[in-house]
């Protein structure tokens, strides 16, 4: 369903200056919930933005009827400060910034790395760490997130 929904809704979202980061479907208390996770670069997304997009998306979703006539809840959400980097575009926007890389299994005894994101290719992620660099194969990586620090 996500591709059909994405194709139907994306032109409207883009025309309003946003991008769809993800579409999440889940059941909650026996009812389907469809959440559009959206972002706007470089400003991010406010509550007003979410409301605006909700009203823009709602008629499209009603026309599309993604649940075959069954009721559903439509949500629009921001990705949050620590949303995982998924696309190459996400990685490129975060070059030069601190990230946390969590692995499926330890590498040299370590399962989580922090450093400055230098590069991401089809094969690996390159982190600047102290005075050196660490190359981590993409197949080992469970998630890459911006490193959020609170002062």
XYZ file of N, CA, C and O in Angstrom:
604
model
N 0.815 -1.197 0.000
C 0.000 0.000 0.000
C 0.860 1.262 0.000
O 0.492 2.249 -0.597
N 2.013 1.244 0.638
C 2.803 2.463 0.767
C 3.142 3.118 -0.567
O 3.108 4.342 -0.670
N 3.484 2.333 -1.608
C 3.820 2.942 -2.894
C 2.622 3.644 -3.504
O 2.750 4.741 -4.036
N 1.460 3.023 -3.451
C 0.246 3.634 -3.994
C -0.094 4.914 -3.241
O -0.378 5.943 -3.855
N -0.053 4.848 -1.936
C -0.341 6.015 -1.110
C 0.698 7.100 -1.367
O 0.365 8.273 -1.553
N 1.970 6.712 -1.392
C 3.048 7.672 -1.635
C 2.837 8.392 -2.969
O 2.905 9.619 -3.038
N 2.591 7.627 -4.030
C 2.424 8.212 -5.363
C 1.224 9.161 -5.411
O 1.264 10.176 -6.093
N 0.175 8.844 -4.674
C -1.023 9.681 -4.682
C -0.840 10.978 -3.896
O -1.333 12.033 -4.293
N -0.118 10.904 -2.789
C -0.019 12.032 -1.860
C 1.219 12.897 -2.116
O 1.179 14.113 -1.895
N 2.301 12.300 -2.593
C 3.572 13.014 -2.715
C 3.496 14.315 -3.521
O 4.079 15.315 -3.088
N 2.826 14.370 -4.673
C 2.784 15.654 -5.406
C 2.230 16.810 -4.567
O 2.744 17.927 -4.625
N 1.210 16.550 -3.782
C 0.638 17.590 -2.929
C 1.622 17.997 -1.838
O 1.817 19.190 -1.569
N 2.253 17.012 -1.211
C 3.217 17.287 -0.139
C 4.373 18.130 -0.682
O 4.761 19.132 -0.087
N 4.904 17.749 -1.832
C 6.028 18.472 -2.444
C 5.602 19.880 -2.848
O 6.346 20.843 -2.644
N 4.392 20.025 -3.390
C 3.930 21.348 -3.827
C 3.805 22.322 -2.656
O 3.878 23.533 -2.842
N 3.651 21.778 -1.444
C 3.565 22.621 -0.251
C 4.932 22.853 0.403
O 5.021 23.524 1.432
N 5.990 22.282 -0.185
C 7.347 22.531 0.302
C 7.877 21.515 1.297
O 8.854 21.791 1.995
N 7.264 20.338 1.360
C 7.681 19.308 2.313
C 8.121 18.063 1.565
O 7.959 17.954 0.353
N 8.655 17.103 2.316
C 8.985 15.807 1.737
C 8.499 14.709 2.669
O 8.481 14.874 3.890
N 8.072 13.606 2.076
C 7.659 12.448 2.862
C 8.907 11.656 3.219
O 9.649 11.230 2.347
N 9.124 11.474 4.513
C 10.258 10.706 5.004
C 9.873 9.232 5.107
O 10.648 8.344 4.783
N 8.653 8.982 5.549
C 8.200 7.610 5.741
C 6.679 7.606 5.850
O 6.062 8.626 6.175
N 6.095 6.463 5.552
C 4.672 6.234 5.791
C 4.602 4.986 6.654
O 5.075 3.923 6.259
N 4.055 5.141 7.848
C 4.023 4.045 8.815
C 2.579 3.619 9.031
O 1.717 4.454 9.311
N 2.340 2.317 8.890
C 1.017 1.761 9.163
C 1.114 0.884 10.398
O 2.048 0.117 10.551
N 0.114 1.026 11.271
C 0.071 0.175 12.457
C -1.374 0.029 12.899
O -2.239 0.785 12.466
N -1.611 -0.947 13.737
C -2.926 -1.109 14.351
C -2.829 -0.659 15.788
O -1.867 -0.962 16.488
N -3.833 0.081 16.204
C -3.881 0.576 17.568
C -5.313 0.435 18.067
O -6.224 1.027 17.491
N -5.497 -0.364 19.092
C -6.825 -0.626 19.637
C -7.783 -1.124 18.560
O -8.943 -0.716 18.494
N -7.272 -1.977 17.681
C -8.099 -2.588 16.647
C -8.395 -1.704 15.458
O -9.154 -2.084 14.572
N -7.800 -0.530 15.409
C -8.046 0.392 14.292
C -6.730 0.683 13.585
O -5.685 0.824 14.207
N -6.789 0.778 12.266
C -5.600 1.089 11.489
C -5.236 2.563 11.656
O -6.101 3.434 11.632
N -3.927 2.818 11.835
C -3.404 4.175 11.929
C -2.366 4.333 10.815
O -1.452 3.520 10.690
N -2.528 5.358 10.000
C -1.582 5.655 8.922
C -0.926 6.982 9.259
O -1.591 8.010 9.365
N 0.399 6.926 9.454
C 1.156 8.120 9.839
C 2.100 8.519 8.722
O 2.919 7.714 8.273
N 1.989 9.756 8.294
C 2.932 10.337 7.341
C 3.990 11.077 8.153
O 3.668 12.006 8.896
N 5.228 10.658 8.018
C 6.344 11.347 8.658
C 6.920 12.269 7.590
O 7.336 11.803 6.528
N 6.906 13.567 7.855
C 7.303 14.554 6.856
C 8.387 15.472 7.409
O 8.537 15.617 8.617
N 9.112 16.088 6.487
C 10.162 17.017 6.888
C 10.181 18.186 5.915
O 9.650 18.099 4.799
N 10.803 19.269 6.346
C 11.009 20.453 5.511
C 12.419 20.939 5.818
O 12.730 21.266 6.961
N 13.253 20.961 4.807
C 14.647 21.359 4.984
C 14.779 22.825 4.615
O 14.228 23.240 3.596
N 15.458 23.647 5.364
C 16.236 23.330 6.553
C 15.479 23.595 7.853
O 15.994 23.375 8.926
N 14.233 24.065 7.752
C 13.516 24.559 8.928
C 12.930 23.491 9.846
O 12.668 23.759 10.999
N 12.668 22.309 9.322
C 11.967 21.308 10.105
C 10.470 21.537 10.025
O 9.978 22.372 9.259
N 9.731 20.775 10.813
C 8.275 20.782 10.739
C 7.691 21.187 12.084
O 8.077 20.646 13.120
N 6.749 22.112 12.048
C 6.064 22.567 13.265
C 4.701 21.872 13.371
O 4.248 21.204 12.436
N 4.045 22.079 14.487
C 2.696 21.554 14.674
C 1.748 22.147 13.632
O 0.890 21.445 13.087
N 1.904 23.428 13.320
C 1.074 24.069 12.295
C 1.297 23.425 10.936
O 0.348 23.261 10.153
N 2.557 23.064 10.631
C 2.856 22.379 9.372
C 2.138 21.037 9.301
O 1.567 20.680 8.262
N 2.169 20.294 10.398
C 1.502 18.988 10.447
C 0.007 19.141 10.215
O -0.593 18.362 9.467
N -0.584 20.143 10.829
C -2.021 20.381 10.655
C -2.331 20.750 9.203
O -3.273 20.233 8.605
N -1.520 21.626 8.637
C -1.712 22.048 7.239
C -1.650 20.852 6.301
O -2.478 20.689 5.409
N -0.651 20.001 6.506
C -0.507 18.827 5.654
C -1.636 17.823 5.870
O -2.102 17.192 4.922
N -2.077 17.685 7.101
C -3.186 16.771 7.383
C -4.408 17.157 6.547
O -5.030 16.306 5.897
N -4.754 18.430 6.560
C -5.919 18.885 5.806
C -5.710 18.772 4.297
O -6.675 18.565 3.552
N -4.475 18.861 3.826
C -4.189 18.719 2.396
C -4.234 17.250 1.958
O -4.680 16.934 0.852
N -3.793 16.357 2.833
C -3.703 14.934 2.512
C -5.052 14.224 2.688
O -5.378 13.299 1.943
N -5.824 14.647 3.656
C -7.059 13.946 4.018
C -7.997 13.673 2.833
O -8.445 12.530 2.651
N -8.321 14.653 1.977
C -9.227 14.356 0.862
C -8.633 13.350 -0.130
O -9.361 12.541 -0.700
N -7.326 13.402 -0.313
C -6.667 12.447 -1.220
C -6.785 11.035 -0.668
O -7.100 10.081 -1.388
N -6.535 10.903 0.636
C -6.627 9.595 1.279
C -8.071 9.088 1.264
O -8.302 7.892 1.040
N -9.049 9.960 1.484
C -10.448 9.542 1.441
C -10.805 9.024 0.046
O -11.499 8.016 -0.083
N -10.333 9.700 -0.978
C -10.574 9.276 -2.364
C -9.874 7.945 -2.655
O -10.428 7.062 -3.297
N -8.670 7.807 -2.165
C -7.875 6.597 -2.398
C -8.446 5.390 -1.652
O -8.354 4.266 -2.117
N -9.019 5.621 -0.487
C -9.617 4.574 0.351
C -8.634 3.420 0.594
O -8.877 2.281 0.193
N -7.520 3.708 1.276
C -6.461 2.711 1.432
C -6.820 1.512 2.314
O -6.124 0.508 2.313
N -7.914 1.600 3.041
C -8.298 0.499 3.924
C -9.544 -0.227 3.431
O -10.149 -1.006 4.177
N -9.936 0.033 2.207
C -11.089 -0.662 1.652
C -12.386 -0.386 2.389
O -13.175 -1.296 2.618
N -12.609 0.838 2.762
C -13.846 1.229 3.429
C -13.835 1.096 4.936
O -14.768 1.529 5.602
N -12.786 0.515 5.477
C -12.690 0.386 6.937
C -12.162 1.701 7.513
O -11.379 2.400 6.887
N -12.559 2.033 8.733
C -12.090 3.285 9.336
C -10.590 3.244 9.627
O -10.014 2.184 9.859
N -9.989 4.420 9.594
C -8.576 4.550 9.934
C -8.341 5.938 10.507
O -9.145 6.846 10.334
N -7.203 6.062 11.181
C -6.792 7.351 11.730
C -5.628 7.847 10.878
O -4.678 7.099 10.612
N -5.704 9.087 10.449
C -4.639 9.708 9.661
C -3.835 10.627 10.565
O -4.407 11.486 11.238
N -2.529 10.422 10.594
C -1.638 11.277 11.385
C -0.558 11.848 10.484
O -0.124 11.204 9.525
N -0.098 13.054 10.806
C 1.058 13.666 10.160
C 2.013 14.047 11.272
O 1.619 14.680 12.250
N 3.275 13.644 11.134
C 4.239 13.823 12.214
C 5.581 14.305 11.671
O 5.932 14.026 10.526
N 6.327 14.971 12.520
C 7.702 15.330 12.175
C 8.591 14.131 12.478
O 8.237 13.280 13.296
N 9.749 14.053 11.861
C 10.620 12.901 12.089
C 11.363 12.932 13.418
O 11.888 11.921 13.843
N 11.413 14.074 14.078
C 12.135 14.165 15.343
C 13.614 14.453 15.119
O 14.143 14.303 14.021
N 14.274 14.876 16.182
C 15.685 15.248 16.098
C 16.598 14.077 15.751
O 17.613 14.244 15.097
N 16.233 12.900 16.235
C 17.135 11.759 16.074
C 16.624 10.732 15.066
O 16.911 9.550 15.165
N 15.900 11.212 14.052
C 15.378 10.261 13.081
C 16.524 9.582 12.347
O 17.537 10.210 12.023
N 16.380 8.300 12.088
C 17.443 7.566 11.394
C 17.692 8.132 10.000
O 16.771 8.588 9.326
N 18.939 8.086 9.588
C 19.303 8.465 8.229
C 19.043 7.244 7.358
O 19.580 6.166 7.627
N 18.222 7.408 6.334
C 17.847 6.260 5.499
C 18.297 6.414 4.059
O 18.808 5.485 3.469
N 18.072 7.575 3.494
C 18.380 7.769 2.074
C 19.756 8.405 1.914
O 20.296 9.010 2.846
N 20.292 8.299 0.702
C 21.572 8.938 0.428
C 21.466 10.441 0.668
O 22.384 11.069 1.177
N 20.311 11.003 0.348
C 20.089 12.440 0.570
C 20.165 12.771 2.060
O 20.734 13.791 2.455
N 19.601 11.899 2.917
C 19.699 12.093 4.366
C 21.164 12.139 4.794
O 21.572 12.987 5.588
N 21.948 11.199 4.275
C 23.362 11.144 4.640
C 24.087 12.391 4.161
O 24.848 13.001 4.910
N 23.856 12.793 2.928
C 24.547 13.962 2.379
C 24.230 15.229 3.171
O 25.095 16.073 3.367
N 22.994 15.368 3.640
C 22.615 16.533 4.448
C 23.328 16.548 5.789
O 23.405 17.576 6.449
N 23.815 15.393 6.209
C 24.442 15.288 7.522
C 25.956 15.136 7.463
O 26.590 14.891 8.492
N 26.544 15.260 6.277
C 28.005 15.246 6.186
C 28.562 16.372 7.051
O 28.045 17.486 7.053
N 29.598 16.064 7.812
C 30.227 17.048 8.680
C 29.566 17.176 10.043
O 30.025 17.949 10.879
N 28.503 16.420 10.265
C 27.804 16.464 11.549
C 28.074 15.177 12.331
O 28.391 14.143 11.762
N 27.894 15.270 13.653
C 28.110 14.099 14.493
C 26.926 13.135 14.395
O 25.772 13.562 14.401
N 27.264 11.846 14.289
C 26.246 10.807 14.209
C 26.606 9.656 15.142
O 27.753 9.535 15.600
N 25.617 8.825 15.395
C 25.819 7.582 16.123
C 25.496 6.448 15.160
O 24.461 6.475 14.481
N 26.380 5.467 15.094
C 26.188 4.304 14.237
C 26.068 3.084 15.142
O 26.994 2.772 15.895
N 24.912 2.422 15.081
C 24.709 1.197 15.857
C 24.799 0.002 14.914
O 24.236 0.028 13.817
N 25.479 -1.028 15.386
C 25.723 -2.208 14.564
C 24.856 -3.376 14.995
O 24.401 -3.444 16.136
N 24.683 -4.321 14.078
C 23.961 -5.554 14.404
C 24.759 -6.400 15.384
O 24.202 -7.035 16.270
N 26.064 -6.408 15.194
C 26.956 -7.203 16.050
C 28.230 -6.397 16.273
O 28.602 -5.556 15.443
N 28.926 -6.626 17.373
C 30.131 -5.847 17.667
C 31.199 -5.954 16.574
O 31.382 -6.996 15.963
N 31.884 -4.842 16.366
C 33.035 -4.769 15.472
C 34.215 -4.350 16.334
O 34.168 -3.283 16.957
N 35.212 -5.215 16.419
C 36.361 -4.968 17.305
C 35.889 -4.715 18.738
O 36.395 -3.837 19.432
N 34.855 -5.467 19.138
C 34.358 -5.380 20.502
C 33.423 -4.215 20.777
O 32.994 -4.024 21.910
N 33.090 -3.428 19.764
C 32.250 -2.237 19.947
C 31.000 -2.358 19.077
O 31.092 -2.685 17.889
N 29.837 -2.078 19.677
C 28.576 -2.188 18.945
C 27.971 -0.834 18.566
O 27.017 -0.758 17.817
N 28.541 0.261 19.068
C 28.035 1.592 18.778
C 29.213 2.548 18.620
O 30.096 2.589 19.466
N 29.208 3.305 17.525
C 30.279 4.257 17.239
C 29.694 5.652 17.131
O 28.589 5.827 16.619
N 30.445 6.646 17.577
C 30.082 8.045 17.401
C 31.222 8.731 16.669
O 32.388 8.407 16.880
N 30.862 9.660 15.804
C 31.873 10.407 15.079
C 31.236 11.347 14.092
O 30.007 11.434 13.989
N 32.069 12.049 13.341
C 31.610 12.989 12.322
C 31.410 12.211 11.021
O 32.309 11.499 10.572
N 30.229 12.339 10.433
C 29.925 11.651 9.193
C 30.701 12.305 8.053
O 30.476 13.467 7.728
N 31.614 11.541 7.471
C 32.450 12.062 6.387
C 31.955 11.637 5.019
O 32.033 12.402 4.057
N 31.461 10.384 4.936
C 31.077 9.853 3.632
C 30.178 8.643 3.823
O 30.280 7.921 4.808
N 29.313 8.427 2.835
C 28.524 7.197 2.782
C 28.450 6.775 1.328
O 28.085 7.551 0.461
N 28.853 5.542 1.068
C 28.798 4.981 -0.277
C 27.881 3.768 -0.255
O 27.310 3.427 0.771
N 27.789 3.070 -1.390
C 27.005 1.837 -1.435
C 27.615 0.759 -0.549
O 26.934 -0.177 -0.161
N 28.898 0.900 -0.209
C 29.582 -0.143 0.542
C 29.843 0.147 2.002
O 29.952 -0.773 2.806
N 29.951 1.432 2.369
C 30.376 1.732 3.738
C 29.989 3.144 4.161
O 29.606 3.975 3.351
N 30.139 3.366 5.479
C 30.020 4.694 6.078
C 31.384 5.025 6.654
O 32.022 4.176 7.284
N 31.853 6.245 6.434
C 33.145 6.680 6.940
C 32.923 7.754 8.005
O 32.274 8.773 7.755
N 33.457 7.482 9.206
C 33.344 8.410 10.335
C 34.701 8.994 10.672
O 35.705 8.276 10.680
N 34.722 10.281 10.990
C 35.897 10.909 11.557
C 35.816 10.785 13.067
O 34.822 11.178 13.673
N 36.855 10.194 13.657
C 36.835 9.958 15.101
C 38.181 10.379 15.665
O 39.189 9.744 15.387
N 38.167 11.446 16.462
C 39.434 11.931 17.017
C 40.373 12.338 15.900
O 40.029 13.129 15.047
N 41.553 11.737 15.876
C 42.528 12.082 14.839
C 42.518 11.069 13.700
O 43.337 11.151 12.793
N 41.582 10.119 13.728
C 41.539 9.092 12.690
C 40.163 8.951 12.070
O 39.257 9.751 12.292
N 40.039 7.903 11.258
C 38.788 7.607 10.582
C 38.427 6.144 10.814
O 39.304 5.308 10.969
N 37.133 5.870 10.815
C 36.645 4.504 10.946
C 35.692 4.234 9.790
O 34.739 4.976 9.569
N 35.982 3.158 9.051
C 35.141 2.742 7.927
C 34.311 1.557 8.393
O 34.852 0.564 8.885
N 32.988 1.651 8.243
C 32.084 0.594 8.675
C 31.244 0.151 7.471
O 30.578 0.977 6.835
N 31.275 -1.135 7.180
C 30.510 -1.675 6.060
C 29.009 -1.516 6.319
O 28.532 -1.752 7.418
N 28.277 -1.137 5.285
C 26.826 -0.930 5.405
C 26.099 -2.180 5.890
O 25.106 -2.082 6.613
N 26.579 -3.362 5.513
C 25.919 -4.608 5.907
C 25.979 -4.841 7.418
O 25.200 -5.607 7.954
N 26.890 -4.175 8.114
C 27.019 -4.309 9.569
C 26.135 -3.321 10.329
O 25.913 -3.463 11.511
N 25.630 -2.296 9.622
C 24.956 -1.172 10.274
C 23.464 -1.442 10.467
O 22.744 -1.713 9.503
N 23.019 -1.327 11.715
C 21.598 -1.445 12.031
C 20.903 -0.096 11.842
O 19.816 -0.024 11.271
N 21.540 0.980 12.322
C 20.927 2.306 12.222
C 22.005 3.384 12.352
O 22.988 3.212 13.088
N 21.799 4.482 11.646
C 22.628 5.684 11.779
C 21.676 6.828 12.123
O 20.695 7.047 11.434
N 22.004 7.535 13.215
C 21.170 8.653 13.671
C 22.052 9.857 13.954
O 23.198 9.693 14.387
N 21.497 11.065 13.795
C 22.223 12.238 14.259
C 22.460 12.108 15.764
O 21.614 11.598 16.481
N 23.611 12.547 16.199
C 23.934 12.521 17.632
C 23.338 13.767 18.257
O 23.673 14.888 17.897
N 22.409 13.565 19.166
C 21.731 14.670 19.835
C 22.360 14.832 21.222
O 22.375 13.896 22.012
N 22.892 16.026 21.463
C 23.500 16.323 22.760
C 22.739 17.456 23.418
O 22.384 18.441 22.767
N 22.471 17.305 24.691
C 21.813 18.354 25.457
C 22.826 18.956 26.421
O 23.510 18.234 27.121
N 22.899 20.277 26.428
C 23.853 20.956 27.319
C 23.308 21.103 28.705
O 22.201 21.179 29.001
